[in-house]
Coordinates of C-alpha atoms in Angstrom, one line a residue:
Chain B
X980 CA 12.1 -7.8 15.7
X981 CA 8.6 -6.1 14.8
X982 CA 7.9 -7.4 11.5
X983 CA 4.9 -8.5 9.6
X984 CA 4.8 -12.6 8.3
X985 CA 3.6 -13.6 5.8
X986 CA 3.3 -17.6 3.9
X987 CA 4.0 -18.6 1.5
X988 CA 6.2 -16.5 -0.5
X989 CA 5.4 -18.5 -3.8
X990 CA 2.4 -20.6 -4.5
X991 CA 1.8 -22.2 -7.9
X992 CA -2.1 -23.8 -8.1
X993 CA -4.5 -24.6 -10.2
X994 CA -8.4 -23.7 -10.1
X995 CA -10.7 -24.8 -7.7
X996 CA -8.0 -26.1 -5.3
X997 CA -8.7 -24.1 -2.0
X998 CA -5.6 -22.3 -0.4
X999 CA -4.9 -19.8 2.3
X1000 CA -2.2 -17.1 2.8
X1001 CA -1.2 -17.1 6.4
X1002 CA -0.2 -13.2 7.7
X1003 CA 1.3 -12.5 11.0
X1004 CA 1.7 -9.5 12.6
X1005 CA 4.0 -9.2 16.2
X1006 CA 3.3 -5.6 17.4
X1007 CA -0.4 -5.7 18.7
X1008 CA -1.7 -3.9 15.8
X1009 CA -5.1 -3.3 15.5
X1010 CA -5.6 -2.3 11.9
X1011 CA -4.9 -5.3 9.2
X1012 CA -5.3 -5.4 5.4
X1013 CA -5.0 -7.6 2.5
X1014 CA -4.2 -6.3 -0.6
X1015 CA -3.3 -7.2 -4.5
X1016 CA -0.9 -5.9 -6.2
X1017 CA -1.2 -5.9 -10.2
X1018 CA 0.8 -4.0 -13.1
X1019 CA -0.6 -0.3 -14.2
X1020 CA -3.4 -0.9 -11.0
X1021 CA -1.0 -0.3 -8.0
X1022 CA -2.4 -1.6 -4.9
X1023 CA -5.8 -2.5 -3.8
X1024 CA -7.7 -3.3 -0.4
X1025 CA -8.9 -6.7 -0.8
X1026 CA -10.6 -7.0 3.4
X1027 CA -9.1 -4.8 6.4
X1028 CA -9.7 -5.3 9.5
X1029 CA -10.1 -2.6 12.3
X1030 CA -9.6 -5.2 15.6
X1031 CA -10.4 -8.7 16.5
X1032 CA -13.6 -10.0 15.0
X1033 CA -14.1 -7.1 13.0
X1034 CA -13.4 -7.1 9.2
X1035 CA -14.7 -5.2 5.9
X1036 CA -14.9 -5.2 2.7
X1037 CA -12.1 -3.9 0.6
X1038 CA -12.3 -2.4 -2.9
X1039 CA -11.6 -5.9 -4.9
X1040 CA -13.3 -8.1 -2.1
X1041 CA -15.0 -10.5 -4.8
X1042 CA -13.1 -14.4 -3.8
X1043 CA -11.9 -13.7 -0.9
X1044 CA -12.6 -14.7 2.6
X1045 CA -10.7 -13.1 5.5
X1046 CA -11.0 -14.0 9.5
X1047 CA -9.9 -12.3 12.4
X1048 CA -10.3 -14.4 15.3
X1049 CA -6.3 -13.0 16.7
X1050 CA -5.1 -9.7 17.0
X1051 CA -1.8 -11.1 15.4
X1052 CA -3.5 -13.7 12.5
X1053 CA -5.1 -12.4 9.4
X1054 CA -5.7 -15.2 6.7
X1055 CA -7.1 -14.8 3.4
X1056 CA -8.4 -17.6 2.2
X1057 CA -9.3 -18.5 -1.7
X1058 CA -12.1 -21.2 -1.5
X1059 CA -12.2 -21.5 -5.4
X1060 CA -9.1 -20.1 -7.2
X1061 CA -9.5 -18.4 -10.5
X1062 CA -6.9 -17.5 -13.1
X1063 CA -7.9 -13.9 -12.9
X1064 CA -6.3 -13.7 -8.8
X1065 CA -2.6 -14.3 -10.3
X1066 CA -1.9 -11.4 -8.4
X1067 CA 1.2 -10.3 -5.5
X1068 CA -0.5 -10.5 -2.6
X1069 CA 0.7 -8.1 0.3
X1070 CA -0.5 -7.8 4.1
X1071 CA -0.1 -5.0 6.1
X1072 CA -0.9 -3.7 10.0
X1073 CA -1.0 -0.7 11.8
X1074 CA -1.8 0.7 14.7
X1075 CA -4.8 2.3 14.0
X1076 CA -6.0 3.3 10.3
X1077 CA -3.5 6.4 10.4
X1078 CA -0.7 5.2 11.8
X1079 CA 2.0 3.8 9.6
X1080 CA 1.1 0.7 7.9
X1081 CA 4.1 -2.2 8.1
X1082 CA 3.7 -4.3 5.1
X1083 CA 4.8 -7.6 4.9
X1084 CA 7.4 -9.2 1.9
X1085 CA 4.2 -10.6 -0.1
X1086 CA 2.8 -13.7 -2.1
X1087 CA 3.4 -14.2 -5.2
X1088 CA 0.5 -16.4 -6.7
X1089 CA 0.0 -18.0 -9.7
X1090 CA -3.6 -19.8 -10.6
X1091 CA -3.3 -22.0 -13.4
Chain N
X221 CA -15.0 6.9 -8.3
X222 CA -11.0 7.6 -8.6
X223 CA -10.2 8.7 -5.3
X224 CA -6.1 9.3 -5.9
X225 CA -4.6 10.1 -9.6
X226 CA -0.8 9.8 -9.7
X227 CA -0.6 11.6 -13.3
X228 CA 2.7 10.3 -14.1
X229 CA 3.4 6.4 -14.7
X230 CA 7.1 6.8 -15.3
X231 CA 9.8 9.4 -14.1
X232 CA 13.2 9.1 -15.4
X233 CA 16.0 12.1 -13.5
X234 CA 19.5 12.6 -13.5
X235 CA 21.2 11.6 -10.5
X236 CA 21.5 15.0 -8.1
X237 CA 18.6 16.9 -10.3
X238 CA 15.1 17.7 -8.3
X239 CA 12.3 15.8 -8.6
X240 CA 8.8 15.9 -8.2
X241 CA 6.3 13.2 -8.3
X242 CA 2.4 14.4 -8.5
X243 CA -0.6 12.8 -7.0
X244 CA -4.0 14.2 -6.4
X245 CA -7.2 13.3 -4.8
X246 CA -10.6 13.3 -5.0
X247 CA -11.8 16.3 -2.6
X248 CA -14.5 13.9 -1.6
X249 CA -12.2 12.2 0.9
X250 CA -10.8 12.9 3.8
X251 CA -7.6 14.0 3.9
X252 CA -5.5 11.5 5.6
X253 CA -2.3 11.1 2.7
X254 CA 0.5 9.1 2.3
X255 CA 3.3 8.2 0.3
X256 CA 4.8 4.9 0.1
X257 CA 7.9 3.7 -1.6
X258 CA 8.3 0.1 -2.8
X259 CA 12.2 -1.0 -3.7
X260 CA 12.6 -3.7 -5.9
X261 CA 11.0 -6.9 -4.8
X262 CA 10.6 -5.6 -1.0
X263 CA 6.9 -4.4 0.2
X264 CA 6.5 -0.8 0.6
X265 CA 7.3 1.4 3.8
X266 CA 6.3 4.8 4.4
X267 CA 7.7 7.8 3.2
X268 CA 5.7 10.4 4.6
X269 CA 1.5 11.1 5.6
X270 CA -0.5 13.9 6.2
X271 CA -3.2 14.0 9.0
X272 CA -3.6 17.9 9.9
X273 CA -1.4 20.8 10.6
X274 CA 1.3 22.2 8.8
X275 CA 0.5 21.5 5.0
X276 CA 4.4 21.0 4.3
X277 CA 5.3 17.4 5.5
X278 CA 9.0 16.4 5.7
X279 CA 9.4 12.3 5.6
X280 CA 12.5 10.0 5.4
X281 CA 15.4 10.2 3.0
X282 CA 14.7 14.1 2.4
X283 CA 12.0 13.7 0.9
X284 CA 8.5 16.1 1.4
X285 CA 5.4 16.7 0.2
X286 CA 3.1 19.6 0.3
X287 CA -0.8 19.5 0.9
X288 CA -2.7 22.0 -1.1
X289 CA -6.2 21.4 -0.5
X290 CA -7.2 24.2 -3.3
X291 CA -5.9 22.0 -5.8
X292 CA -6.7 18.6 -3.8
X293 CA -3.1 17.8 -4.6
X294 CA -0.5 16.4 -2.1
X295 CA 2.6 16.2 -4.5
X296 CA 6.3 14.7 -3.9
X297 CA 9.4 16.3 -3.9
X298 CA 13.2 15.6 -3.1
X299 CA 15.7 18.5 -3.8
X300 CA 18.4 16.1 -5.1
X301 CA 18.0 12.8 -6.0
X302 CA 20.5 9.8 -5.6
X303 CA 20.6 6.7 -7.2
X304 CA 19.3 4.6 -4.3
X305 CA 16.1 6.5 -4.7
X306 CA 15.4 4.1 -7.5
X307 CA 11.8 2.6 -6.5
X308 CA 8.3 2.6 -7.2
X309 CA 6.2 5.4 -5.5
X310 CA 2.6 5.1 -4.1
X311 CA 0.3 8.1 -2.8
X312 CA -2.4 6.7 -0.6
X313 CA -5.5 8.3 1.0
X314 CA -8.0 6.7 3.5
X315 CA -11.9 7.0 2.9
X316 CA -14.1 5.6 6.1
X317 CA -11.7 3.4 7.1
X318 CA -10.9 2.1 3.2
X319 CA -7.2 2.3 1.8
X320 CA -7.1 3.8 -2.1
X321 CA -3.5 3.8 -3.4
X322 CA -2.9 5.5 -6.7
X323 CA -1.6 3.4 -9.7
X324 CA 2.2 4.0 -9.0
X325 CA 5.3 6.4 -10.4
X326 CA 8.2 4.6 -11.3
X327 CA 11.1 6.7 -10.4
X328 CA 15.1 6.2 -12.6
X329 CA 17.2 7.6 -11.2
X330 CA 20.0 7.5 -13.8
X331 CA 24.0 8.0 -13.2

Protein backbone atom coordinates (compact mmCIF):
# COMPACT_ATOMS: atom_id res chain seq x y z
CA UNK A 1 0.00 0.00 0.00
CA UNK A 2 1.60 3.47 -1.02
CA UNK A 3 1.30 5.39 2.02
CA UNK A 4 3.39 7.86 3.86
CA UNK A 5 4.81 6.92 7.75
CA UNK A 6 5.19 8.76 10.01
CA UNK A 7 6.53 8.22 14.21
CA UNK A 8 5.41 8.82 16.61
CA UNK A 9 1.93 9.66 16.57
CA UNK A 10 2.05 11.27 20.16
CA UNK A 11 5.08 12.61 21.88
CA UNK A 12 4.87 14.40 25.30
CA UNK A 13 8.52 16.12 26.24
CA UNK A 14 9.87 18.56 28.03
CA UNK A 15 12.56 21.36 26.87
CA UNK A 16 15.81 20.82 25.92
CA UNK A 17 15.38 16.95 25.59
CA UNK A 18 16.42 16.30 21.84
CA UNK A 19 13.76 14.22 19.77
CA UNK A 20 13.24 13.33 16.21
CA UNK A 21 10.11 12.55 14.04
CA UNK A 22 10.81 9.68 11.84
CA UNK A 23 8.76 10.06 8.13
CA UNK A 24 8.63 7.43 5.60
CA UNK A 25 7.60 7.57 2.27
CA UNK A 26 7.18 4.08 -0.05
CA UNK A 27 6.60 5.38 -3.61
CA UNK A 28 10.03 6.89 -4.73
CA UNK A 29 8.97 10.26 -4.28
CA UNK A 30 11.21 12.88 -4.84
CA UNK A 31 9.61 15.95 -3.27
CA UNK A 32 9.30 15.75 0.76
CA UNK A 33 8.11 18.38 3.30
CA UNK A 34 7.66 18.91 6.89
CA UNK A 35 5.12 21.00 8.07
CA UNK A 36 3.18 22.43 11.30
CA UNK A 37 0.05 22.66 11.75
CA UNK A 38 -1.48 25.35 14.31
CA UNK A 39 -5.05 26.83 15.00
CA UNK A 40 -6.16 30.12 12.85
CA UNK A 41 -2.38 29.58 10.92
CA UNK A 42 -3.29 26.45 8.72
CA UNK A 43 -0.32 24.79 7.48
CA UNK A 44 3.31 25.80 7.14
CA UNK A 45 6.50 24.48 5.32
CA UNK A 46 8.91 23.89 7.96
CA UNK A 47 12.08 22.14 5.36
CA UNK A 48 11.17 20.38 1.85
CA UNK A 49 13.18 18.53 0.12
CA UNK A 50 13.41 18.37 -3.75
CA UNK A 51 15.64 14.80 -3.96
CA UNK A 52 18.27 13.03 -1.96
CA UNK A 53 20.72 15.36 -0.38
CA UNK A 54 18.97 18.28 -1.22
CA UNK A 55 16.73 20.21 1.28
CA UNK A 56 15.54 23.97 1.98
CA UNK A 57 14.27 26.11 4.01
CA UNK A 58 10.72 26.29 4.70
CA UNK A 59 8.62 29.33 5.87
CA UNK A 60 8.92 28.51 9.79
CA UNK A 61 12.44 26.74 9.49
CA UNK A 62 13.74 28.38 12.94
CA UNK A 63 14.45 24.77 15.32
CA UNK A 64 14.40 22.53 13.03
CA UNK A 65 16.88 20.28 11.39
CA UNK A 66 15.91 18.04 8.56
CA UNK A 67 18.28 15.31 6.52
CA UNK A 68 17.89 13.62 3.43
CA UNK A 69 20.34 11.00 3.08
CA UNK A 70 17.15 8.32 1.52
CA UNK A 71 14.80 8.97 -1.04
CA UNK A 72 12.27 7.21 1.33
CA UNK A 73 13.59 8.93 5.02
CA UNK A 74 12.91 12.44 5.98
CA UNK A 75 13.53 13.21 9.73
CA UNK A 76 13.06 16.27 11.49
CA UNK A 77 14.92 16.57 14.25
CA UNK A 78 14.31 19.11 17.44
CA UNK A 79 17.87 19.55 19.00
CA UNK A 80 16.41 21.85 21.80
CA UNK A 81 12.63 21.68 22.22
CA UNK A 82 10.77 24.83 23.02
CA UNK A 83 7.20 25.23 24.32
CA UNK A 84 6.39 27.46 21.46
CA UNK A 85 6.82 23.98 18.76
CA UNK A 86 3.50 22.34 20.52
CA UNK A 87 2.46 22.07 17.18
CA UNK A 88 0.75 18.80 14.74
CA UNK A 89 3.40 17.96 12.84
CA UNK A 90 2.56 16.54 9.24
CA UNK A 91 4.92 15.02 6.41
CA UNK A 92 4.11 14.89 3.03
CA UNK A 93 5.79 13.57 -0.59
CA UNK A 94 5.22 13.87 -3.93
CA UNK A 95 6.45 13.20 -6.99
CA UNK A 96 7.71 16.24 -8.04
CA UNK A 97 6.67 19.83 -6.44
CA UNK A 98 3.28 19.63 -8.59
CA UNK A 99 2.29 16.48 -8.34
CA UNK A 100 -0.11 15.53 -5.57
CA UNK A 101 1.34 15.62 -2.27
CA UNK A 102 0.41 12.39 0.04
CA UNK A 103 0.41 13.48 3.52
CA UNK A 104 1.04 11.35 6.27
CA UNK A 105 -1.44 10.86 9.63
CA UNK A 106 0.82 13.48 11.69
CA UNK A 107 2.55 14.14 15.16
CA UNK A 108 0.95 15.45 17.71
CA UNK A 109 3.70 17.16 20.02
CA UNK A 110 3.56 18.57 23.15
CA UNK A 111 6.80 20.55 24.73
CA UNK A 112 6.39 21.14 28.28
CA UNK B 1 4.09 38.77 2.18
CA UNK B 2 0.54 36.73 2.24
CA UNK B 3 0.82 34.74 -0.69
CA UNK B 4 -2.91 32.82 -0.33
CA UNK B 5 -6.01 34.64 1.64
CA UNK B 6 -8.89 32.13 2.29
CA UNK B 7 -11.39 35.13 3.31
CA UNK B 8 -13.71 32.92 5.09
CA UNK B 9 -12.62 31.08 8.50
CA UNK B 10 -15.92 29.29 8.95
CA UNK B 11 -18.79 28.09 6.48
CA UNK B 12 -21.83 26.65 7.87
CA UNK B 13 -24.58 25.18 4.63
CA UNK B 14 -27.62 23.23 4.62
CA UNK B 15 -27.15 19.86 3.51
CA UNK B 16 -27.96 19.77 -0.53
CA UNK B 17 -27.49 23.82 -0.83
CA UNK B 18 -24.36 25.06 -3.04
CA UNK B 19 -21.43 26.18 -1.70
CA UNK B 20 -18.55 28.08 -2.37
CA UNK B 21 -15.38 28.53 -0.51
CA UNK B 22 -12.98 31.55 -1.66
CA UNK B 23 -9.27 31.77 -1.72
CA UNK B 24 -7.11 34.15 -3.52
CA UNK B 25 -3.48 34.66 -4.15
CA UNK B 26 -0.88 36.93 -4.38
CA UNK B 27 -0.42 37.59 -8.33
CA UNK B 28 3.27 37.52 -7.37
CA UNK B 29 3.36 33.78 -7.55
CA UNK B 30 3.14 31.39 -9.81
CA UNK B 31 0.15 29.83 -10.40
CA UNK B 32 0.45 26.33 -9.43
CA UNK B 33 -3.14 25.94 -6.98
CA UNK B 34 -4.50 23.52 -4.99
CA UNK B 35 -7.03 22.58 -2.71
CA UNK B 36 -6.78 20.27 0.08
CA UNK B 37 -9.35 18.79 2.34
CA UNK B 38 -8.52 17.58 5.85
CA UNK B 39 -11.42 15.21 7.64
CA UNK B 40 -11.38 15.08 11.11
CA UNK B 41 -8.15 13.84 12.70
CA UNK B 42 -6.88 12.40 9.20
CA UNK B 43 -4.03 14.51 7.12
CA UNK B 44 -5.30 16.18 4.15
CA UNK B 45 -5.59 14.69 0.49
CA UNK B 46 -6.06 16.57 -2.53
CA UNK B 47 -9.08 17.87 -3.86
CA UNK B 48 -8.14 19.47 -7.00
CA UNK B 49 -4.84 21.72 -8.48
CA UNK B 50 -4.36 23.91 -11.17
CA UNK B 51 -1.09 23.94 -13.38
CA UNK B 52 -2.23 25.49 -16.93
CA UNK B 53 -5.02 24.98 -19.35
CA UNK B 54 -8.48 25.13 -18.93
CA UNK B 55 -9.16 27.66 -16.03
CA UNK B 56 -12.33 25.44 -14.81
CA UNK B 57 -10.72 22.43 -12.80
CA UNK B 58 -13.06 19.49 -11.83
CA UNK B 59 -11.51 17.41 -8.71
CA UNK B 60 -12.95 14.47 -6.53
CA UNK B 61 -16.28 14.36 -4.82
CA UNK B 62 -17.86 16.95 -7.36
CA UNK B 63 -16.15 19.42 -6.43
CA UNK B 64 -14.37 22.41 -8.88
CA UNK B 65 -12.75 25.34 -8.85
CA UNK B 66 -12.31 28.10 -11.24
CA UNK B 67 -8.92 30.12 -11.94
CA UNK B 68 -9.53 33.66 -12.73
CA UNK B 69 -6.26 35.25 -12.95
CA UNK B 70 -7.98 38.93 -13.33
CA UNK B 71 -8.95 38.62 -9.89
CA UNK B 72 -5.91 36.31 -8.72
CA UNK B 73 -8.68 34.18 -7.24
CA UNK B 74 -8.96 30.30 -7.59
CA UNK B 75 -12.33 29.80 -5.55
CA UNK B 76 -14.23 26.41 -4.60
CA UNK B 77 -17.37 25.26 -5.38
CA UNK B 78 -19.68 22.08 -5.06
CA UNK B 79 -23.24 22.28 -6.52
CA UNK B 80 -24.81 20.35 -3.64
CA UNK B 81 -23.36 19.54 -0.56
CA UNK B 82 -23.70 16.29 1.62
CA UNK B 83 -22.97 15.82 5.03
CA UNK B 84 -19.83 13.85 4.56
CA UNK B 85 -18.37 17.01 3.04
CA UNK B 86 -17.89 18.00 6.66
CA UNK B 87 -13.95 18.96 6.76
CA UNK B 88 -11.52 21.61 6.90
CA UNK B 89 -10.48 23.12 3.44
CA UNK B 90 -7.02 24.34 2.46
CA UNK B 91 -6.07 26.35 -0.91
CA UNK B 92 -2.34 26.07 -1.53
CA UNK B 93 -0.04 27.68 -4.07
CA UNK B 94 3.72 26.90 -4.81
CA UNK B 95 6.37 29.89 -4.99
CA UNK B 96 10.08 28.58 -6.25
CA UNK B 97 9.65 25.39 -5.01
CA UNK B 98 8.04 26.77 -1.39
CA UNK B 99 4.50 25.42 -0.28
CA UNK B 100 2.01 28.45 1.20
CA UNK B 101 -1.32 27.12 2.39
CA UNK B 102 -4.02 29.60 3.31
CA UNK B 103 -5.26 29.62 7.02
CA UNK B 104 -8.20 27.14 6.46
CA UNK B 105 -12.32 27.18 5.87
CA UNK B 106 -14.08 25.13 8.01
CA UNK B 107 -16.98 23.75 6.16
CA UNK B 108 -20.76 22.38 8.42
CA UNK B 109 -22.50 20.84 6.59
CA UNK B 110 -25.66 20.68 8.66
CA UNK B 111 -28.81 18.11 8.27
Amino acid sequence: EAQVTQNPRYLITVTGKKLTVTCSQNMNHEYMSWYRQDPGLGLRQIYYSMNVEVTDKGDVPEGYKVSRKEKRNFPLILESPSPNQTSLYFCASSLTRTDTQYFGPGTRLTVL
Amino acid sequence: AQSVTQLDSQVPVFEEAPVELRCNYSSSVSVYLFWYVQYPNQGLQLLLKYLSGSTLVKGINGFEAEFNKSQTSFHLRKPSVHISDTAEYFCAVIRGNQFYFGTGTSLTVIP
